Coordinates of C-alpha atoms and ligand atoms in Angstrom, one line a residue:
M105 CA 0.0 0.0 0.0
E106 CA 1.2 3.4 -0.8
N107 CA 0.9 6.7 1.0
I108 CA -0.3 9.4 -1.3
A109 CA -0.3 12.1 1.3
A110 CA 1.5 12.6 4.6
V111 CA 1.1 15.8 6.5
D112 CA 1.3 16.9 10.1
L113 CA -2.3 16.7 11.3
V114 CA -2.5 18.8 14.4
D115 CA -0.1 20.1 17.1
S116 CA -0.4 19.0 20.6
E117 CA -2.3 22.0 21.8
N118 CA -5.1 21.2 19.4
Y119 CA -5.6 17.8 20.9
K120 CA -7.7 19.1 23.7
N121 CA -11.1 19.7 22.4
A122 CA -11.7 23.4 22.0
S123 CA -15.1 23.2 23.7
R124 CA -13.8 21.5 26.8
Q125 CA -13.5 24.0 29.7
K126 CA -10.1 24.2 31.2
N127 CA -10.2 24.4 35.0
K128 CA -7.9 26.7 36.9
L129 CA -4.7 25.2 38.2
D130 CA -4.8 25.4 42.0
E131 CA -1.8 25.5 44.2
M132 CA -1.4 22.0 45.7
T133 CA 0.6 19.2 47.3
L134 CA 1.2 16.1 45.2
V135 CA 1.9 13.1 47.5
L136 CA 3.5 10.3 45.4
F137 CA 3.4 6.8 46.9
G138 CA 5.9 4.5 45.1
A139 CA 8.3 7.4 44.3
T140 CA 11.3 5.0 44.2
G141 CA 9.5 2.7 41.7
D142 CA 9.8 2.0 38.0
L143 CA 6.7 4.0 36.9
A144 CA 7.8 7.1 38.8
Q145 CA 11.3 7.0 37.3
R146 CA 10.3 6.2 33.7
K147 CA 7.0 8.1 33.4
L148 CA 5.9 10.3 36.2
F149 CA 8.9 12.5 36.9
P150 CA 9.5 13.1 33.2
A151 CA 5.8 13.9 32.7
L152 CA 5.9 16.4 35.6
Y153 CA 9.1 18.0 34.2
N154 CA 7.6 18.4 30.7
L155 CA 4.4 19.9 32.2
Y156 CA 6.7 22.3 34.1
L157 CA 8.5 23.3 30.9
D158 CA 5.1 24.0 29.3
G159 CA 4.0 26.1 32.3
K160 CA 1.3 23.5 33.1
L161 CA 2.4 22.9 36.7
P162 CA 1.0 25.2 39.3
N163 CA 3.7 27.7 40.4
A164 CA 3.1 26.7 44.0
I165 CA 3.3 22.9 44.0
S166 CA 4.9 20.8 46.7
I167 CA 5.8 17.3 45.6
I168 CA 6.4 14.7 48.3
G169 CA 7.8 11.3 47.3
L170 CA 7.3 8.2 49.5
G171 CA 8.9 4.8 49.8
R172 CA 10.6 2.5 52.2
T173 CA 14.1 3.2 50.7
N174 CA 16.1 5.4 52.9
Y175 CA 16.8 8.6 50.9
S176 CA 17.7 12.1 52.0
N177 CA 15.9 14.9 50.2
R178 CA 19.0 15.7 48.2
V179 CA 19.6 12.1 47.1
F180 CA 15.9 11.9 46.1
Q181 CA 16.1 15.1 44.1
M182 CA 19.3 13.8 42.4
N183 CA 17.4 10.6 41.5
V184 CA 14.6 12.7 40.0
E185 CA 17.1 14.6 37.9
T186 CA 18.7 11.3 36.7
S187 CA 15.4 10.0 35.6
L188 CA 14.8 13.1 33.6
R189 CA 18.1 12.8 31.9
E190 CA 17.3 9.2 31.0
F191 CA 13.6 9.3 30.2
S192 CA 12.4 12.9 29.5
R193 CA 11.2 13.4 25.9
R194 CA 12.7 16.8 26.0
P195 CA 16.3 17.4 27.1
V196 CA 17.0 18.6 30.6
Q197 CA 17.6 22.3 30.6
P198 CA 20.5 23.2 33.0
E199 CA 19.0 26.6 33.8
N200 CA 15.7 25.3 35.2
V201 CA 16.2 21.8 36.4
E202 CA 17.5 22.9 39.8
E203 CA 14.3 24.9 40.4
F204 CA 12.2 22.0 39.2
V205 CA 13.8 19.4 41.6
S206 CA 13.6 21.9 44.5
K207 CA 9.9 21.3 44.6
F208 CA 10.5 17.7 45.7
R209 CA 10.9 16.3 49.2
Y210 CA 11.2 12.7 50.3
C211 CA 9.7 10.9 53.3
V212 CA 10.5 7.3 54.3
L213 CA 7.3 5.5 55.0
D214 CA 6.2 1.9 55.1
V215 CA 2.5 2.1 54.1
F216 CA 1.6 -0.6 56.7
N217 CA 3.1 1.5 59.5
E218 CA 0.2 3.6 60.7
A219 CA 2.4 5.6 63.1
S220 CA 4.6 6.9 60.3
Y221 CA 1.7 8.8 58.7
S222 CA 2.0 11.5 61.4
G223 CA 5.5 12.3 60.1
L224 CA 4.0 12.6 56.6
L225 CA 1.3 14.9 57.8
E226 CA 3.9 17.1 59.5
L227 CA 5.9 17.3 56.3
I228 CA 2.9 18.1 54.2
Q229 CA 1.8 20.8 56.6
S230 CA 5.2 22.4 57.0
R231 CA 5.6 22.6 53.2
E232 CA 2.1 24.1 52.9
Q233 CA 3.0 26.8 55.4
E234 CA 6.5 27.4 54.0
M235 CA 5.2 27.8 50.5
G236 CA 1.9 29.5 51.5
I237 CA -0.3 26.9 49.7
A238 CA -3.8 25.9 50.5
E239 CA -4.7 22.4 51.6
N240 CA -5.4 20.9 48.1
R241 CA -3.9 17.4 48.1
L242 CA -3.5 15.1 45.2
F243 CA -2.5 11.5 46.2
Y244 CA -0.9 9.4 43.5
L245 CA -0.8 5.7 44.4
S246 CA 2.0 4.4 42.1
V247 CA 2.2 1.1 44.0
A248 CA 1.1 -2.5 43.7
P249 CA -2.7 -2.9 43.8
N250 CA -2.6 -4.8 47.1
L251 CA -1.3 -1.6 48.9
V252 CA -4.1 0.7 47.7
E253 CA -6.6 -0.3 50.4
I254 CA -4.2 0.1 53.3
I255 CA -2.9 3.4 52.0
T256 CA -6.4 5.0 51.7
A257 CA -7.4 3.6 55.1
N258 CA -4.3 5.1 56.7
L259 CA -4.7 8.5 54.9
Q260 CA -8.1 8.7 56.5
A261 CA -7.1 7.4 59.9
S262 CA -4.2 10.0 60.1
K263 CA -6.5 12.7 58.8
I264 CA -4.2 13.5 55.9
S265 CA -7.1 13.2 53.6
E266 CA -9.2 15.6 55.7
T267 CA -8.3 18.8 53.9
K268 CA -9.7 22.3 54.0
G269 CA -9.3 22.4 50.2
W270 CA -9.9 19.6 47.7
K271 CA -8.5 16.1 47.7
R272 CA -8.0 13.7 44.8
L273 CA -6.8 10.1 44.5
I274 CA -5.1 8.7 41.4
V275 CA -5.1 4.9 41.3
E276 CA -3.1 2.8 38.9
K277 CA -4.4 -0.2 37.1
P278 CA -5.1 -3.1 37.6
F279 CA -8.2 -2.2 39.6
G280 CA -8.9 -5.5 41.2
T281 CA -8.4 -9.0 39.8
D282 CA -12.0 -9.9 39.0
L283 CA -15.5 -8.5 39.5
Q284 CA -15.7 -9.3 43.2
T285 CA -12.2 -8.0 44.2
A286 CA -12.8 -4.8 42.1
R287 CA -16.1 -4.2 43.9
E288 CA -14.5 -4.8 47.3
L289 CA -11.6 -2.4 46.5
N290 CA -14.0 0.2 45.3
E291 CA -16.1 -0.1 48.5
K292 CA -13.0 0.4 50.6
L293 CA -11.8 3.4 48.6
S294 CA -15.2 5.0 48.9
K295 CA -14.8 5.2 52.6
A296 CA -12.1 7.8 52.2
F297 CA -12.8 9.3 48.8
N298 CA -16.0 9.8 46.8
E299 CA -16.3 9.0 43.1
E300 CA -15.7 12.6 42.1
E301 CA -12.3 12.4 43.9
I302 CA -11.1 9.1 42.5
Y303 CA -9.1 9.1 39.2
R304 CA -8.7 5.6 37.9
I305 CA -5.9 5.9 35.4
D306 CA -5.7 3.9 32.2
H307 CA -2.8 5.2 30.2
Y308 CA -4.3 4.2 26.9
L309 CA -6.9 7.0 27.5
G310 CA -3.9 9.4 27.7
K311 CA -2.7 8.4 24.2
P312 CA -3.1 11.5 22.0
M313 CA -4.7 9.6 19.2
V314 CA -7.2 8.1 21.6
Q315 CA -8.1 11.5 22.9
N316 CA -8.4 12.6 19.4
L317 CA -11.0 10.0 18.5
E318 CA -13.7 12.1 20.2
T319 CA -12.5 15.2 18.4
L320 CA -12.3 13.5 15.0
K321 CA -16.0 12.4 15.2
F322 CA -17.1 15.7 16.8
A323 CA -15.3 18.0 14.4
N324 CA -15.9 16.0 11.2
P325 CA -19.6 15.5 10.6
I326 CA -18.7 13.3 7.6
L327 CA -17.3 10.7 10.0
E328 CA -20.2 11.0 12.3
L329 CA -22.5 10.1 9.4
L330 CA -20.5 7.0 8.6
W331 CA -20.2 5.9 12.2
N332 CA -23.0 3.3 12.4
H333 CA -24.2 -0.2 11.4
D334 CA -25.5 1.0 8.0
Q335 CA -22.0 1.8 6.8
I336 CA -19.6 -0.2 9.0
A337 CA -19.0 -3.9 8.5
N338 CA -16.8 -4.4 11.6
V339 CA -14.4 -2.7 13.9
Q340 CA -11.0 -4.2 14.9
I341 CA -9.0 -3.1 17.9
T342 CA -5.4 -4.4 18.0
A343 CA -2.7 -4.0 20.7
S344 CA 0.1 -6.2 19.7
E345 CA 3.5 -6.2 21.4
T346 CA 6.9 -7.5 20.6
V347 CA 8.0 -7.6 24.2
G348 CA 7.6 -10.7 26.4
I349 CA 6.8 -10.5 30.0
E350 CA 10.1 -9.0 31.0
K351 CA 10.7 -9.4 34.7
R352 CA 7.1 -9.4 35.6
A353 CA 6.3 -13.1 35.8
G354 CA 5.1 -12.9 39.4
Y355 CA 2.3 -10.5 38.3
Y356 CA 1.8 -11.5 34.7
D357 CA 1.5 -15.3 35.3
Q358 CA -1.5 -14.5 37.5
A359 CA -3.0 -11.7 35.3
G360 CA -2.6 -12.9 31.7
A361 CA -3.4 -10.8 28.7
I362 CA -7.1 -10.8 29.7
R363 CA -6.5 -8.8 32.9
D364 CA -3.4 -7.0 31.9
M365 CA -4.7 -5.5 28.6
A366 CA -8.2 -6.7 27.6
Q367 CA -10.3 -5.8 30.7
N368 CA -9.0 -2.3 30.8
H369 CA -7.1 -1.0 27.7
L370 CA -9.0 -2.8 25.0
L371 CA -12.4 -2.3 26.4
Q372 CA -11.7 1.4 27.0
L373 CA -10.6 1.7 23.4
L374 CA -13.8 0.0 22.4
M375 CA -15.9 2.4 24.4
M376 CA -14.0 5.4 23.0
T377 CA -14.6 4.1 19.4
A378 CA -18.3 3.3 19.9
L379 CA -19.5 6.2 22.1
D380 CA -22.0 8.7 20.8
I381 CA -20.5 12.1 20.9
P382 CA -22.4 13.9 23.8
V383 CA -24.0 17.3 23.3
N384 CA -21.7 18.8 25.9
L385 CA -18.2 17.4 26.0
T386 CA -18.1 17.4 29.8
A387 CA -16.4 14.6 31.7
K388 CA -19.7 13.5 33.1
E389 CA -21.4 13.2 29.7
V390 CA -18.4 11.4 28.1
Q391 CA -18.3 8.9 31.0
Q392 CA -22.0 8.5 30.7
E393 CA -21.8 7.7 27.0
K394 CA -19.0 5.2 27.6
R395 CA -21.0 3.5 30.3
E396 CA -23.9 3.1 27.9
I397 CA -21.6 1.3 25.5
V398 CA -20.1 -1.2 28.0
E399 CA -23.5 -1.7 29.6
A400 CA -24.9 -2.7 26.2
L401 CA -22.2 -5.3 25.5
R402 CA -23.9 -8.6 24.7
P403 CA -23.0 -10.9 27.6
I404 CA -20.9 -14.0 26.9
L405 CA -22.1 -17.2 28.5
K406 CA -19.3 -19.2 30.1
E407 CA -20.4 -22.3 28.1
E408 CA -20.2 -20.3 24.8
A409 CA -17.0 -18.5 25.5
S410 CA -15.1 -20.7 23.0
K411 CA -17.2 -19.4 20.2
H412 CA -16.2 -15.9 20.7
I413 CA -12.8 -15.9 22.5
I414 CA -9.4 -17.1 21.6
R415 CA -6.6 -17.6 24.1
G416 CA -3.0 -18.3 23.2
Q417 CA 0.5 -18.6 24.6
Y418 CA 3.8 -18.0 22.9
T419 CA 6.3 -20.6 22.2
A420 CA 10.0 -20.0 21.3
G421 CA 10.6 -18.1 18.1
E422 CA 12.3 -15.1 16.6
V423 CA 11.1 -11.5 17.2
L424 CA 12.6 -8.6 15.2
G425 CA 15.4 -10.9 14.1
K426 CA 16.4 -12.1 17.6
P427 CA 15.7 -15.6 19.0
V428 CA 13.5 -15.6 22.1
I429 CA 12.4 -18.2 24.6
G430 CA 8.8 -19.5 24.9
Y431 CA 6.5 -18.4 27.7
Q432 CA 6.9 -21.7 29.6
E433 CA 10.7 -21.1 29.8
E434 CA 10.4 -17.5 31.1
P435 CA 11.9 -17.2 34.6
G436 CA 9.3 -17.2 37.3
V437 CA 6.5 -18.7 35.2
I438 CA 5.0 -21.8 37.0
E439 CA 5.4 -25.2 35.4
E440 CA 2.9 -26.0 32.8
S441 CA 1.3 -22.6 33.2
K442 CA -1.9 -22.2 31.3
N443 CA -1.7 -18.5 31.4
D444 CA -2.8 -16.5 28.3
T445 CA -0.3 -14.3 26.6
Y446 CA -2.7 -13.7 23.7
F447 CA -6.4 -12.8 23.9
A448 CA -8.9 -12.2 21.1
A449 CA -12.6 -11.7 21.2
R450 CA -15.7 -10.9 19.2
L451 CA -18.1 -8.6 20.9
Y452 CA -21.5 -7.1 20.0
I453 CA -22.9 -3.8 21.3
E454 CA -26.7 -4.0 21.6
T455 CA -27.5 -0.4 20.7
S456 CA -29.4 0.8 17.7
A457 CA -26.2 2.3 16.2
W458 CA -24.1 -0.9 16.5
R459 CA -26.6 -3.8 16.4
N460 CA -25.1 -6.9 14.8
I461 CA -21.8 -5.2 14.0
P462 CA -18.9 -7.3 15.3
F463 CA -16.1 -5.6 17.3
Y464 CA -13.0 -7.7 17.3
I465 CA -10.3 -7.1 19.9
R466 CA -6.9 -8.7 20.2
T467 CA -3.7 -8.3 22.2
G468 CA -0.6 -10.4 22.7
K469 CA 3.0 -10.5 23.8
R470 CA 5.8 -11.5 21.5
L471 CA 4.0 -10.8 18.3
E472 CA 5.6 -9.7 15.0
Q473 CA 5.1 -6.0 15.5
K474 CA 4.4 -3.3 18.1
S475 CA 1.2 -1.7 17.0
T476 CA -1.9 -0.3 18.7
R477 CA -4.5 0.5 16.2
I478 CA -8.2 0.7 15.5
V479 CA -9.5 -0.2 12.1
I480 CA -13.0 0.6 10.9
E481 CA -13.9 -1.6 8.0
F482 CA -16.7 -0.2 5.9
K483 CA -19.3 -2.3 4.0
N484 CA -18.2 -3.3 0.6
K485 CA -21.2 -3.2 -1.7
W486 CA -19.2 -4.6 -4.6
K487 CA -18.1 -7.7 -2.7
D488 CA -20.8 -10.0 -4.0
N489 CA -21.4 -8.3 -7.3
P490 CA -20.5 -10.6 -10.1
A491 CA -19.5 -7.7 -12.3
F492 CA -16.7 -6.9 -9.9
K493 CA -15.9 -10.4 -8.7
D494 CA -12.4 -10.5 -10.2
E495 CA -11.5 -6.9 -9.8
G496 CA -10.2 -7.2 -6.2
I497 CA -11.9 -4.2 -4.8
N498 CA -11.0 -3.8 -1.1
P499 CA -13.3 -2.6 1.5
N500 CA -12.6 1.0 2.6
L501 CA -10.8 1.1 5.9
L502 CA -10.4 4.0 8.3
I503 CA -7.3 3.3 10.3
F504 CA -6.2 5.0 13.5
E505 CA -2.6 4.2 14.4
I506 CA -2.2 4.9 18.1
N507 CA 1.2 3.6 19.1
P508 CA 4.1 3.8 18.3
N509 CA 3.2 5.7 15.2
E510 CA 0.3 8.1 15.2
S511 CA -1.7 8.6 12.1
V512 CA -5.2 8.5 10.5
S513 CA -5.5 6.8 7.1
L514 CA -8.3 6.1 4.7
L515 CA -7.8 3.1 2.5
V516 CA -9.4 3.8 -0.9
N517 CA -9.3 1.9 -4.2
L518 CA -7.6 3.6 -7.2
K519 CA -7.1 2.3 -10.7
N520 CA -3.5 2.0 -11.7
P521 CA -3.3 3.6 -15.1
S522 CA -0.5 1.3 -16.3
T523 CA -2.1 -2.0 -15.2
E524 CA -5.7 -0.9 -15.3
K525 CA -6.1 -2.8 -12.0
Y526 CA -7.7 -1.5 -8.8
E527 CA -5.1 -0.9 -6.1
P528 CA -5.7 -0.2 -2.5
T529 CA -4.1 3.1 -1.6
N530 CA -3.7 4.8 1.7
I531 CA -4.4 8.4 2.2
T532 CA -2.5 9.1 5.4
F533 CA -2.3 12.0 7.8
S534 CA 0.5 11.3 10.2
V535 CA 1.4 13.1 13.4
N536 CA 4.9 13.8 14.4
S537 CA 5.0 11.7 17.5
N538 CA 8.2 13.3 18.7
I539 CA 6.5 16.5 19.6
Q540 CA 3.5 14.9 21.2
P541 CA 3.1 14.9 25.0
E542 CA 3.2 11.4 26.5
S543 CA 0.1 9.8 27.9
Y544 CA 1.1 10.4 31.5
E545 CA 1.7 14.0 30.8
L546 CA -1.8 14.5 29.4
L547 CA -3.4 12.5 32.2
L548 CA -1.4 14.1 35.0
S549 CA -2.2 17.5 33.6
D550 CA -5.9 16.6 33.6
A551 CA -5.7 15.4 37.2
L552 CA -4.0 18.6 38.3
E553 CA -6.8 20.5 36.7
G554 CA -9.5 18.2 38.1
D555 CA -10.7 17.1 34.6
K556 CA -11.9 13.5 34.7
T557 CA -12.8 13.0 31.1
F558 CA -10.0 10.5 30.3
F559 CA -10.2 8.6 33.6
A560 CA -12.3 5.5 34.1
H561 CA -15.5 5.9 36.1
W562 CA -16.2 3.1 38.5
K563 CA -19.2 2.0 36.5
E564 CA -17.1 1.5 33.4
V565 CA -14.6 -0.6 35.4
E566 CA -17.3 -2.6 37.1
L567 CA -19.2 -3.3 33.8
S568 CA -16.0 -4.2 32.1
W569 CA -15.2 -6.8 34.8
A570 CA -18.8 -8.0 34.6
W571 CA -18.5 -8.6 30.9
I572 CA -15.2 -10.4 31.2
Q573 CA -16.0 -12.4 34.4
P574 CA -17.6 -15.5 32.6
V575 CA -14.5 -15.6 30.3
L576 CA -12.2 -15.5 33.4
E577 CA -14.1 -18.4 34.8
A578 CA -14.0 -20.3 31.5
F579 CA -10.2 -19.8 31.5
Q580 CA -9.9 -20.9 35.2
E581 CA -11.9 -24.1 34.4
D582 CA -9.7 -24.6 31.3
A583 CA -12.9 -24.8 29.2
L584 CA -11.2 -23.2 26.2
P585 CA -8.3 -24.5 24.1
L586 CA -5.0 -22.7 24.8
H587 CA -3.5 -22.1 21.3
P588 CA 0.3 -22.1 21.1
Y589 CA 1.8 -19.5 18.7
S590 CA 5.4 -18.9 17.7
A591 CA 7.0 -15.8 19.1
G592 CA 7.3 -13.4 16.2
S593 CA 4.1 -14.6 14.4
S594 CA 0.8 -12.7 14.2
G595 CA -0.7 -14.9 16.9
P596 CA -2.7 -18.2 16.8
E597 CA -4.4 -19.2 13.6
A598 CA -7.5 -19.8 15.6
A599 CA -7.8 -16.0 15.8
D600 CA -7.8 -15.7 12.0
R601 CA -10.6 -18.3 11.8
L602 CA -12.7 -16.3 14.3
L603 CA -13.0 -13.6 11.6
E604 CA -13.0 -15.9 8.6
K605 CA -16.2 -17.5 9.9
D606 CA -17.8 -14.0 9.6
G607 CA -16.3 -13.4 6.2
F608 CA -13.6 -11.0 7.4
C609 CA -9.9 -10.9 8.0
W610 CA -7.7 -9.0 10.5
W611 CA -6.2 -5.7 9.2
Ligands
NDP106 N1 6.0 0.4 35.5 C1 5.1 0.6 34.5 O1 5.5 0.8 33.4 C2 3.6 0.6 34.8 C3 3.2 0.4 36.1 N2 1.8 0.5 36.3 C4 1.3 0.3 37.7 O2 1.9 1.2 38.5 C5 2.1 0.7 39.8 C6 3.6 0.8 40.2 O3 4.3 0.1 39.3 P1 5.9 0.1 39.3 O4 6.4 1.5 39.6 O5 6.3 -0.6 38.1 O6 6.3 -0.8 40.6 P2 7.7 -1.0 41.3 O7 7.7 -2.3 41.9 O8 8.8 -0.5 40.5 O9 7.6 0.1 42.5 C7 6.8 -0.1 43.6 C8 6.9 1.1 44.6 O10 6.1 0.8 45.7 C9 6.9 1.1 46.9 N3 6.5 0.2 48.0 C10 6.4 -1.2 47.9 N4 6.1 -1.6 49.1 C11 5.9 -0.6 49.9 C12 5.6 -0.4 51.3 N5 5.3 -1.4 52.1 N6 5.6 0.9 51.8 C13 5.9 1.9 51.0 N7 6.2 1.8 49.7 C14 6.2 0.6 49.2 C15 8.3 0.8 46.4 O11 9.2 1.6 47.2 P3 10.3 1.0 48.2 O12 10.8 -0.2 47.6 O13 11.3 2.1 48.4 O14 9.5 0.8 49.5 C16 8.3 1.4 45.0 O15 8.5 2.8 45.1 C17 1.5 -0.7 39.8 O16 0.2 -0.7 40.1 C18 1.6 -1.1 38.3 O17 0.7 -2.0 37.9 C19 0.9 0.7 35.3 C20 1.3 0.9 34.0 C21 2.7 0.8 33.7
LIG107 O1 -0.5 -1.6 30.9 C1 0.3 -2.2 30.2 O2 0.6 -1.7 29.1 C2 1.8 -2.1 28.4 C3 1.7 -1.6 26.9 O3 1.6 -0.2 26.9 P1 2.0 0.6 25.6 O4 1.8 2.0 26.0 O5 3.5 0.3 25.4 O6 1.2 0.1 24.5 C4 2.0 -3.6 28.5 O7 3.3 -3.9 28.0 C5 1.9 -4.0 29.9 O8 2.0 -5.4 30.0 C6 0.6 -3.5 30.5 O9 0.7 -3.8 32.0

């Protein structure tokens, strides 16, 4: 396929929908649990720095990092600076990095030690006084999910979460491990924070192209006209990865692709693709529209899961020219593990707009390429027309490349003047990803402003778990085949057959 046009689509500023109200940036304290961890080093500190460079951090912000590791403030600040040098998308600027890291303080705290929270409260208050900032407190829990409950309970018991200003809580995924544990967790969080105050982060919602889906539909009435079952044949959502499980066997061997990617990221992408654009683009209305989509998912019966779901596991192979071991050989994976490293599903949304249009989702580790994309396949009225039988007319496709490249393409059929044959041709608008803010930048910025549009509401999370629960049970009971696929392939052949039965193929 050939690109006949490639232009910069929009700059980062235009990604935010013009009609969404920006809230004022209040002075605040950001309390970061897990400040010595991987996510903080690789994503959160660089995101904060880039927001600072863009003037999107409040002038008066006190950032307090927490962990059990014994750091002084100075060593912690140096670690923050090191992480910027390694991971910031923009180079560190010598003239301002000192000022940036001076906003950080560190407090040694074991989250289970209730008594140590009084030291944290003292530090928060002394910085609030020193910097003259009001009691607005944002708590970011960048820690393993099993610590979330104890932290919120202790924040409440120590009165740290009793503020005269506002309080907000950012919680990382995964939110629970199934429907029941997610409900239990939510109930516990609700004792200290109300729904308005809880920001459930899903970093796929922070990807610029995902945020742009809403804008694309809203700002292009032509697309809105095409966005329904009269015109669309199917929708395909792919999140394929070349990486394996890295050093995360302990977590991944329990979670599998179904919990790690499908329940959250893929279903969120499905909601963002299928939602009706609300009249007002407020967070509340966007979340309501998303909820209506996930609520309308046709339930899958456990007994029928094998008709709609494919699970797979990688065997040894070659990825991007390098030999790699199979899942069973990965350090930390239990013997004869039946864990899924590949997940594909066919879903239906029982609304008037989407009735009987299949949505196919798939994700997997150790596949041939890294690509997150959404493909809308339009109905091909020439498909069964005998006059065009041998002409090879492809269906029109609208393709949103989300990661690592960002582009929107429309696949159209053109006649090659030399061969007189129809050729599929891509009209592509690509975005220069290097100048885009990263997901965590966009999401942190929203949380600082109190904008919840791109965070998951509890109902979305609960309904996603509810849809997936029978499938989890079918997996647990080993009621579905586990298809092996070679590392470096496009996944199990069974996933191709899932679409072939419906007369389609993966794009
Ligand atoms: N890393 C990533 O790319 C991504 C991570 N996430 C999620 O983010 C969260 C954090 O992940 P990640 O940073 O990778 O995890 P790490 O294991 O790298 O870090 C865990 C952090 O928790 C702290 N911690 C652990 N136990 C305690 C305790 N008892 N008291 C106080 N602090 C404690 C550790 O500090 P110390 O050892 O100093 O006590 C460390 O700072 C997880 O929920 C993960 O699922 C989500 C998406 C991507
Ligand atoms: O949340 C997760 O996402 C990553 C993939 O994220 P991406 O931004 O690189 O597409 C995945 O590797 C990881 O297993 C999962 O926990």
